[in-house]
Tab-separated table of N, CA and C in Angstrom:
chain	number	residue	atom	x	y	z
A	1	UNK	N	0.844	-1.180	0.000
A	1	UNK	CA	0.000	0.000	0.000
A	1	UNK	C	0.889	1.242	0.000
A	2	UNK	N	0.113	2.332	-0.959
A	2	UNK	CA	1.218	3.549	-0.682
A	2	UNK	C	0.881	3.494	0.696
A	3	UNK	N	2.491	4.548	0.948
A	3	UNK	CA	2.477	5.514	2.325
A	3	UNK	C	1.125	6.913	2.555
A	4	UNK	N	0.582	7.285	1.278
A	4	UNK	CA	-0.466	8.154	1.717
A	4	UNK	C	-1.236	7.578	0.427
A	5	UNK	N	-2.936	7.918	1.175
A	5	UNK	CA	-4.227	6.970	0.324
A	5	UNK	C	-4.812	8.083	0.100
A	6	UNK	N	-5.183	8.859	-1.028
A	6	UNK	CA	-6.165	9.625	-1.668
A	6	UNK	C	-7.518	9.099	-1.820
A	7	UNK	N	-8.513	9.653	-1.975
A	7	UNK	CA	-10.069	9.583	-2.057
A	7	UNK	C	-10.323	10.558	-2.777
A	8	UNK	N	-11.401	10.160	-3.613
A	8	UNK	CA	-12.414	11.569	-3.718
A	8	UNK	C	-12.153	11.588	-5.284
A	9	UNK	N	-11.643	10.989	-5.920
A	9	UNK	CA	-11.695	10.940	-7.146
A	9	UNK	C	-13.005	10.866	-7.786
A	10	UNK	N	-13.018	10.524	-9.383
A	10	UNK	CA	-14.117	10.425	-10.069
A	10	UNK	C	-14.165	11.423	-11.000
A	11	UNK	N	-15.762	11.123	-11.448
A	11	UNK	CA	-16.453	11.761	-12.750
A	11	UNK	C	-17.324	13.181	-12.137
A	12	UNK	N	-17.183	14.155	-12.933
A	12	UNK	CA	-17.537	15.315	-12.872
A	12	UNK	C	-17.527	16.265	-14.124
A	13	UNK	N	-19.145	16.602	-14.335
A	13	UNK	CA	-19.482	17.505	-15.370
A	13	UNK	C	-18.735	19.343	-14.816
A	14	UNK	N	-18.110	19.288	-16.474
A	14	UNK	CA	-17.473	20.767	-16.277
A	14	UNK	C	-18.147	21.703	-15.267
A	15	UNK	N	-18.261	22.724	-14.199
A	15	UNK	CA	-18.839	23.464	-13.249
A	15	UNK	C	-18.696	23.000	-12.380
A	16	UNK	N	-18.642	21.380	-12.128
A	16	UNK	CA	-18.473	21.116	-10.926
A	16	UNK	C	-17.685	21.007	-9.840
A	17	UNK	N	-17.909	19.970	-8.927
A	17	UNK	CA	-16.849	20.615	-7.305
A	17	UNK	C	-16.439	19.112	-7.493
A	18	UNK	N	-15.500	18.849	-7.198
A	18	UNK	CA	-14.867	17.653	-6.254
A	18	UNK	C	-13.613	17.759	-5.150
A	19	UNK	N	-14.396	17.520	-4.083
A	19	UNK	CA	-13.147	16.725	-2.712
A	19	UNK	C	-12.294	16.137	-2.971
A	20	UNK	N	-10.925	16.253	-2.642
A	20	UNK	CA	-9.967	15.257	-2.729
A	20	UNK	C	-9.148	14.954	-1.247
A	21	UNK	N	-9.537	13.701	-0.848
A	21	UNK	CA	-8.550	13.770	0.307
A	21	UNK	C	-7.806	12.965	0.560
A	22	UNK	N	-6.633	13.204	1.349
A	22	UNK	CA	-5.299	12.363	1.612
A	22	UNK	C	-5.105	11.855	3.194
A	23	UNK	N	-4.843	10.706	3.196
A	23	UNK	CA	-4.741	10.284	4.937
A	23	UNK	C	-2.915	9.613	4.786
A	24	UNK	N	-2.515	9.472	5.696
A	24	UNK	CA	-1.234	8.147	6.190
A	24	UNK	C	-2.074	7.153	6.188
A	25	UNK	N	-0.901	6.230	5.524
A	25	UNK	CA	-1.360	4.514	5.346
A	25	UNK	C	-0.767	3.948	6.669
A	26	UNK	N	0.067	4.421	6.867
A	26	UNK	CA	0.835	3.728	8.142
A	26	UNK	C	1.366	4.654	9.904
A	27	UNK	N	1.089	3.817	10.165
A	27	UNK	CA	1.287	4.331	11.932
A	27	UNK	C	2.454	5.050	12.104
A	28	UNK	N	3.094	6.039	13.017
A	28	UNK	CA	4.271	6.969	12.917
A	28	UNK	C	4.312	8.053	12.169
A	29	UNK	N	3.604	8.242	11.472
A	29	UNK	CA	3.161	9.151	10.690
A	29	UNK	C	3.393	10.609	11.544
A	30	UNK	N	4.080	11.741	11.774
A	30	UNK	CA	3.609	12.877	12.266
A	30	UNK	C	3.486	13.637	11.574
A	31	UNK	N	2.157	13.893	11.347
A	31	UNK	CA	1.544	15.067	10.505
A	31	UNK	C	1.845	15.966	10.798
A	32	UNK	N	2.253	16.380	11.778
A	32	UNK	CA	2.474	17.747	12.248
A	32	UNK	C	4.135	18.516	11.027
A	33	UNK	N	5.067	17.116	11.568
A	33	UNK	CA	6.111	17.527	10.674
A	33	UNK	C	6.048	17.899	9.515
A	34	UNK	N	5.153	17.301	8.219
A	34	UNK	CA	5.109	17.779	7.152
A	34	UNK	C	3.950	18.646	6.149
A	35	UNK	N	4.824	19.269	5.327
A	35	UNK	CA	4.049	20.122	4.428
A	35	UNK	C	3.643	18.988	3.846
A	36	UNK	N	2.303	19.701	2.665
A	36	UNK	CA	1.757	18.703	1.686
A	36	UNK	C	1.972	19.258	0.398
A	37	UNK	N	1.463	18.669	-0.576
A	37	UNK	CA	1.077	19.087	-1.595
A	37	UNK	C	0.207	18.158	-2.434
A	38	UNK	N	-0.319	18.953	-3.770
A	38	UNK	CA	-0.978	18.290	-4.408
A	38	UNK	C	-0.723	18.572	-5.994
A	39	UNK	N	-0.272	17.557	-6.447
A	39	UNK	CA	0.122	17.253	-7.993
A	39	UNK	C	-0.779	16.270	-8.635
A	40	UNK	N	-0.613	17.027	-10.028
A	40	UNK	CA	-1.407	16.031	-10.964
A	40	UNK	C	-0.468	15.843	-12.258
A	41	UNK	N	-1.237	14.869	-13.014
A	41	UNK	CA	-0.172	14.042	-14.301
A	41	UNK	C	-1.564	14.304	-15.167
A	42	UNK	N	-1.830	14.915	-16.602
A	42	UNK	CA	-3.014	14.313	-17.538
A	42	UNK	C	-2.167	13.538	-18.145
A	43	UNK	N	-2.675	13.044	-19.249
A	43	UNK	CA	-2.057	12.496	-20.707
A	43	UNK	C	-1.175	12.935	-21.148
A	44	UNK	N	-0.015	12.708	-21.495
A	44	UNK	CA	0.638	13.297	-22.436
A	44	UNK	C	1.643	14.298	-21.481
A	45	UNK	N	1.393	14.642	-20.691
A	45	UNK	CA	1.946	15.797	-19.642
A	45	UNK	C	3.070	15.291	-18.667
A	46	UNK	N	3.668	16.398	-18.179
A	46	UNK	CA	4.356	15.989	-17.034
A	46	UNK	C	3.816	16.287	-16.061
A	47	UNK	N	3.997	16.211	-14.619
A	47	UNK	CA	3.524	16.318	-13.711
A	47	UNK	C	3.670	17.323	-13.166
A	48	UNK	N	3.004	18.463	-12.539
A	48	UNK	CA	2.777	19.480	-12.172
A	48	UNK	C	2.423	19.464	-10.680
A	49	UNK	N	2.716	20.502	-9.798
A	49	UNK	CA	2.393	20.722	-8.892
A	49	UNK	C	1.125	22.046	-8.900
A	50	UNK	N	-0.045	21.633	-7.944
A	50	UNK	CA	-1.264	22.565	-8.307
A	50	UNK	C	-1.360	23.226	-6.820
A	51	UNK	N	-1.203	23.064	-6.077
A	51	UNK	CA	-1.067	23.246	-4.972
A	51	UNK	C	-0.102	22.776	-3.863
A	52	UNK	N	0.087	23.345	-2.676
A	52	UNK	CA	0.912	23.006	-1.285
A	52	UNK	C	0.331	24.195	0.001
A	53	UNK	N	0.537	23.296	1.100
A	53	UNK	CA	0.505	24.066	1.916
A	53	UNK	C	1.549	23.440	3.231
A	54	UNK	N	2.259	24.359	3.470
A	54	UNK	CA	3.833	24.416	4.749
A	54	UNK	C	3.279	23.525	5.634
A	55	UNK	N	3.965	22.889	6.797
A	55	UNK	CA	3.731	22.584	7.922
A	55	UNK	C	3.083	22.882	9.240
A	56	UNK	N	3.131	24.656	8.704
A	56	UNK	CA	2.428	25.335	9.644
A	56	UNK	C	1.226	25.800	9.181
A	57	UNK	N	0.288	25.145	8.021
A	57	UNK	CA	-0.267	25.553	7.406
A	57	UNK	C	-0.830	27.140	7.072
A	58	UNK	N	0.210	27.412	6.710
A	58	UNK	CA	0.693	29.207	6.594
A	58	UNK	C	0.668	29.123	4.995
A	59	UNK	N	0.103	30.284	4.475
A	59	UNK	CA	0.788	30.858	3.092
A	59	UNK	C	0.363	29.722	2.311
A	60	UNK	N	-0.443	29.074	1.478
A	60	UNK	CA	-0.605	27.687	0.710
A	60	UNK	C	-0.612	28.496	-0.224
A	61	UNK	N	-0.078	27.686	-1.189
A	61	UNK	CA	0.325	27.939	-2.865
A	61	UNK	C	-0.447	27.139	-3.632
A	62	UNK	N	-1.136	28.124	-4.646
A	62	UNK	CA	-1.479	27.680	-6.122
A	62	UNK	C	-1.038	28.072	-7.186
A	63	UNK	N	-0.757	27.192	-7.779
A	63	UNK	CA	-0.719	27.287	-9.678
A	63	UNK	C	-1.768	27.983	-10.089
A	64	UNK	N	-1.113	29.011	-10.832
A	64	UNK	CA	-2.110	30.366	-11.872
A	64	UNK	C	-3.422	29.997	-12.144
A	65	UNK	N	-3.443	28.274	-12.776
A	65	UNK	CA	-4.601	27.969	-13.685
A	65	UNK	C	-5.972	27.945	-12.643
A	66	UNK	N	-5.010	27.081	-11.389
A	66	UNK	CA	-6.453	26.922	-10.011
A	66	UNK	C	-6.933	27.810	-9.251
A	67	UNK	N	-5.820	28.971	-9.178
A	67	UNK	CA	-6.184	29.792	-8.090
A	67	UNK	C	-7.744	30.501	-8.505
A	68	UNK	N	-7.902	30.781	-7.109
A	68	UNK	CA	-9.888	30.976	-7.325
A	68	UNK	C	-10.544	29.934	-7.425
A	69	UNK	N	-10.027	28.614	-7.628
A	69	UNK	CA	-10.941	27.586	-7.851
A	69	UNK	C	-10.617	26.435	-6.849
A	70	UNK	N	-9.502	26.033	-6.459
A	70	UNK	CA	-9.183	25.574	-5.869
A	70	UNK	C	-8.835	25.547	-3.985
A	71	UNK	N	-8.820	24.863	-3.478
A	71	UNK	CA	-8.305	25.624	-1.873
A	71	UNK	C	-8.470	24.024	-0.882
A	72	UNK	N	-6.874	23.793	-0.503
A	72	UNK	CA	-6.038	23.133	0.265
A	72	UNK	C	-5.990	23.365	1.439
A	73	UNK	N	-6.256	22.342	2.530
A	73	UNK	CA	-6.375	22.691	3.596
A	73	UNK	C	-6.126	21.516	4.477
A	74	UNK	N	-5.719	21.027	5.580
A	74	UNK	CA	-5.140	20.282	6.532
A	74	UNK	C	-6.590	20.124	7.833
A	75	UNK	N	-6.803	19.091	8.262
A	75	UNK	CA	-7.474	18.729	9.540
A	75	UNK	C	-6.234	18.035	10.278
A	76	UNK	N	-5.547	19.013	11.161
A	76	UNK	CA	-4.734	17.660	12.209
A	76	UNK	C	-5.065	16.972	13.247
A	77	UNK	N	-6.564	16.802	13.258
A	77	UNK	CA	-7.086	16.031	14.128
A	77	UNK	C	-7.761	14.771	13.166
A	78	UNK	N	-7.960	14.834	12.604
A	78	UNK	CA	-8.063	13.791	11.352
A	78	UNK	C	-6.697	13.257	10.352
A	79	UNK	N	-5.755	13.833	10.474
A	79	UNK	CA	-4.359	13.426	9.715
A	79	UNK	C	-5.269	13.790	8.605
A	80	UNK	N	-5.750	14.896	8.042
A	80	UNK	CA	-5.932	14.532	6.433
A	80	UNK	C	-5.366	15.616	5.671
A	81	UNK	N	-5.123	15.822	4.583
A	81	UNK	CA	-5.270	16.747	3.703
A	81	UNK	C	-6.362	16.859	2.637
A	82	UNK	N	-6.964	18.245	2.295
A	82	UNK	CA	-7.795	18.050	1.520
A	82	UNK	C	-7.832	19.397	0.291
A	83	UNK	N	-7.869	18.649	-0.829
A	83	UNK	CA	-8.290	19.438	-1.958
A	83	UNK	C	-10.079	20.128	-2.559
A	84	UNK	N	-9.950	20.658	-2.171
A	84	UNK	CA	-11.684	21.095	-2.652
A	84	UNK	C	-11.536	21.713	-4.120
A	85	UNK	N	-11.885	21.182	-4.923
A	85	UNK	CA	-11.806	21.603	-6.424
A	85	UNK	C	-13.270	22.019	-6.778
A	86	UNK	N	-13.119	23.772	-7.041
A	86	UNK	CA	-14.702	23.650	-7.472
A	86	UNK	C	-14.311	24.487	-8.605
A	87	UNK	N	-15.526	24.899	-9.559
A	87	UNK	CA	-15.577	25.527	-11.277
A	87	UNK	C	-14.236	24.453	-12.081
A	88	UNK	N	-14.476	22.959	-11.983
A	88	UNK	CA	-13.952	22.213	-12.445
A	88	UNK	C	-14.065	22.571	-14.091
A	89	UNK	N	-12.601	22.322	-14.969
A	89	UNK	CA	-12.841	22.664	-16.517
A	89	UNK	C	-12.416	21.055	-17.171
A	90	UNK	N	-12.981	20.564	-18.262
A	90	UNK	CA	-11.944	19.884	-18.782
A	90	UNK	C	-10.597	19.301	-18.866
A	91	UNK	N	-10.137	20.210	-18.758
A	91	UNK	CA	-8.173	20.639	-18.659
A	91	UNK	C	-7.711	20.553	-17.132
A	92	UNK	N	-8.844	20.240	-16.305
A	92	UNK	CA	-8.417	19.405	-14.618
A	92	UNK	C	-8.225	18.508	-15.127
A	93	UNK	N	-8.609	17.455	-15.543
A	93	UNK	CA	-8.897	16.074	-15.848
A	93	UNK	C	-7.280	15.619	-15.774
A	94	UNK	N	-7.050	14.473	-14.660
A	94	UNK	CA	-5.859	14.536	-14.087
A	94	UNK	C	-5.929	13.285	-13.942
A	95	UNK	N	-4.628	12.628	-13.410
A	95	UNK	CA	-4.421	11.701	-12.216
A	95	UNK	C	-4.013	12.883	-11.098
A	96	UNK	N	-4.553	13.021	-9.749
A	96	UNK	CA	-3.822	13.479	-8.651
A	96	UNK	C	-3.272	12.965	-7.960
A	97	UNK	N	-2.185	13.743	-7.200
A	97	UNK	CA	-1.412	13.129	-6.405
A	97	UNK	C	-1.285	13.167	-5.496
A	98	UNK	N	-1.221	12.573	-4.169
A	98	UNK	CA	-0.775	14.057	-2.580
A	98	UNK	C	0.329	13.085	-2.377
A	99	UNK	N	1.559	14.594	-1.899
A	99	UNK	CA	2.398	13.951	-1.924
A	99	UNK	C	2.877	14.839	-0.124
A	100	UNK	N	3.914	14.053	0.789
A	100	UNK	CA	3.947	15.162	2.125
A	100	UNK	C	5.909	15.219	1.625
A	101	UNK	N	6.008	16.530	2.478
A	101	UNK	CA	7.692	16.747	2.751
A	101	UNK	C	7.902	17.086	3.659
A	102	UNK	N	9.052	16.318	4.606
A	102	UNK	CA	9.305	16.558	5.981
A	102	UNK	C	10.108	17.867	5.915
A	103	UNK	N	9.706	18.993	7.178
A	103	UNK	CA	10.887	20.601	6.668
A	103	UNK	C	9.215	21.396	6.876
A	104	UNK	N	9.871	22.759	7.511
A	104	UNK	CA	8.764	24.093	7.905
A	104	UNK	C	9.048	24.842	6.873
A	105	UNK	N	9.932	24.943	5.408
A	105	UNK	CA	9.852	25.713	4.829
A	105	UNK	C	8.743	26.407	4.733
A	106	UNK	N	8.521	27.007	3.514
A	106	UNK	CA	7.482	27.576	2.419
A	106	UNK	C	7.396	26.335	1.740
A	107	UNK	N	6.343	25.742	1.452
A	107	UNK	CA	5.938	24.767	0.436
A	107	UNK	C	6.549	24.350	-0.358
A	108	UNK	N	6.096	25.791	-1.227
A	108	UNK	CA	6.613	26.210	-2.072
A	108	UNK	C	7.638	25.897	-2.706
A	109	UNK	N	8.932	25.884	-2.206
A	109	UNK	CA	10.578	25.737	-1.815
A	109	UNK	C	11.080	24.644	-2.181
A	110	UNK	N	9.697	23.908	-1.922
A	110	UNK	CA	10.481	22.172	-2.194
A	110	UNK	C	10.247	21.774	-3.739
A	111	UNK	N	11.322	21.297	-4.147
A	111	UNK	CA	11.354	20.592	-5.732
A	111	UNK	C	10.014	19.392	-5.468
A	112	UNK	N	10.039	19.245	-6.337
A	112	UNK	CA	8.865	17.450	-6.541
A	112	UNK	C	9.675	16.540	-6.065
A	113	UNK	N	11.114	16.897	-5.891
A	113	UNK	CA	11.996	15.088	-5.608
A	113	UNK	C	12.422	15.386	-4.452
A	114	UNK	N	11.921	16.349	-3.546
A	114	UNK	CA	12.102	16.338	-2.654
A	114	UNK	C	11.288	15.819	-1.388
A	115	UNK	N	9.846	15.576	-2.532
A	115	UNK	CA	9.151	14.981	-1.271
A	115	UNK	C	9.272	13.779	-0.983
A	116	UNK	N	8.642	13.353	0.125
A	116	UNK	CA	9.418	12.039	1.150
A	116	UNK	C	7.907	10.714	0.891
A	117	UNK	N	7.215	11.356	0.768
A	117	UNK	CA	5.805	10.263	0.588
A	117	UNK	C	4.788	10.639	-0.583
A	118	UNK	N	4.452	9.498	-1.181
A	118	UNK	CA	3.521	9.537	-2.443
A	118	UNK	C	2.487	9.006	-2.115
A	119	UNK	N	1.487	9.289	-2.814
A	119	UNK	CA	0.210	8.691	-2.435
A	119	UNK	C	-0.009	7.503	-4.305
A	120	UNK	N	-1.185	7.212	-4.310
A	120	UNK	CA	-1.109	5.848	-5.817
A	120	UNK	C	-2.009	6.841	-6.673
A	121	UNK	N	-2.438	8.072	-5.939
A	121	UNK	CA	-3.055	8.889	-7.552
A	121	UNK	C	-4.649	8.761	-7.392
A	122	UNK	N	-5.448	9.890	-7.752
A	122	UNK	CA	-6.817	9.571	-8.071
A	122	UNK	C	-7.301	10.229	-9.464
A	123	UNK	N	-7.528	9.351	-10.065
A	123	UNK	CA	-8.283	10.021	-11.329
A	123	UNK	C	-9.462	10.778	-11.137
A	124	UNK	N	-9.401	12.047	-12.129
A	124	UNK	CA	-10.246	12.765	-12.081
A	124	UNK	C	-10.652	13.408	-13.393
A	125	UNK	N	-11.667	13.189	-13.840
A	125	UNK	CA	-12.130	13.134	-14.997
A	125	UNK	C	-13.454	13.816	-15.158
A	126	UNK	N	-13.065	15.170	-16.019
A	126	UNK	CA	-14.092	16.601	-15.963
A	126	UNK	C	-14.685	16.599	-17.485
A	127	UNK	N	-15.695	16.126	-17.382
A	127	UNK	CA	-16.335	15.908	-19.000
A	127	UNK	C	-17.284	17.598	-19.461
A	128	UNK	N	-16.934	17.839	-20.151
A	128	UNK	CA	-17.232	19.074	-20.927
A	128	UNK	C	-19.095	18.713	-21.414
């Protein structure tokens, strides 16, 4: 099993909203230590980062295309992370990713190979 399990995938007509959320697969886990983020892969593409938010959940970062539509947010009483995707377009239509990085930076800061845990991806698929 990955180290982090996404939910919330699926089918969704263009306008719409979808949840995305991320838990630890395994025990030891301290959420507290790490930032998150959230990346996606379409077809043909490389993988992009669409969002993050720090350890201290301070300052969360979006990519140009989501901002206004998107918004990342942490429960640390639930270990989760969560993506709320709403005015979904076509051009979401992803595999997502959540991925965590141990470090209080800025999110931001961290390369993609720097993070420490992957989650197995949720498809998300925005039909026009």
């Amino acid at each position: 099993e990955a180290p982090l399990v996404e939910s919330g995938g699926g089918w969704v007509q263009a306008g719409g909203s979808r949840r995305l959320s991320c838990a630890p697969s395994f025990i030891g886990f301290n959420f507290d230590d790490y930032g998150f983020g959230w990346f996606r892969q379409a077809p043909g593409k490389e993988r992009e980062r669409v969002s993050c938010i720090s350890s201290m959940a301070t300052s969360p970062y979006y990519e140009d295309s989501v901002k206004g539509r998107f918004t990342i947010s942490t429960d640390d009483t639930k270990n989760t992370v969560s993506l709320q995707m709403n005015g979904l377009k076509p051009e979401d239509t992803a595999v997502y990713y959540c991925a965590a990085v141990e470090g209080d930076d800025p999110c931001e800061e961290y390369p993609e190979d720097e993070y420490d845990y992957w989650g197995q991806g949720a498809q998300v698929t925005v039909s026009s």
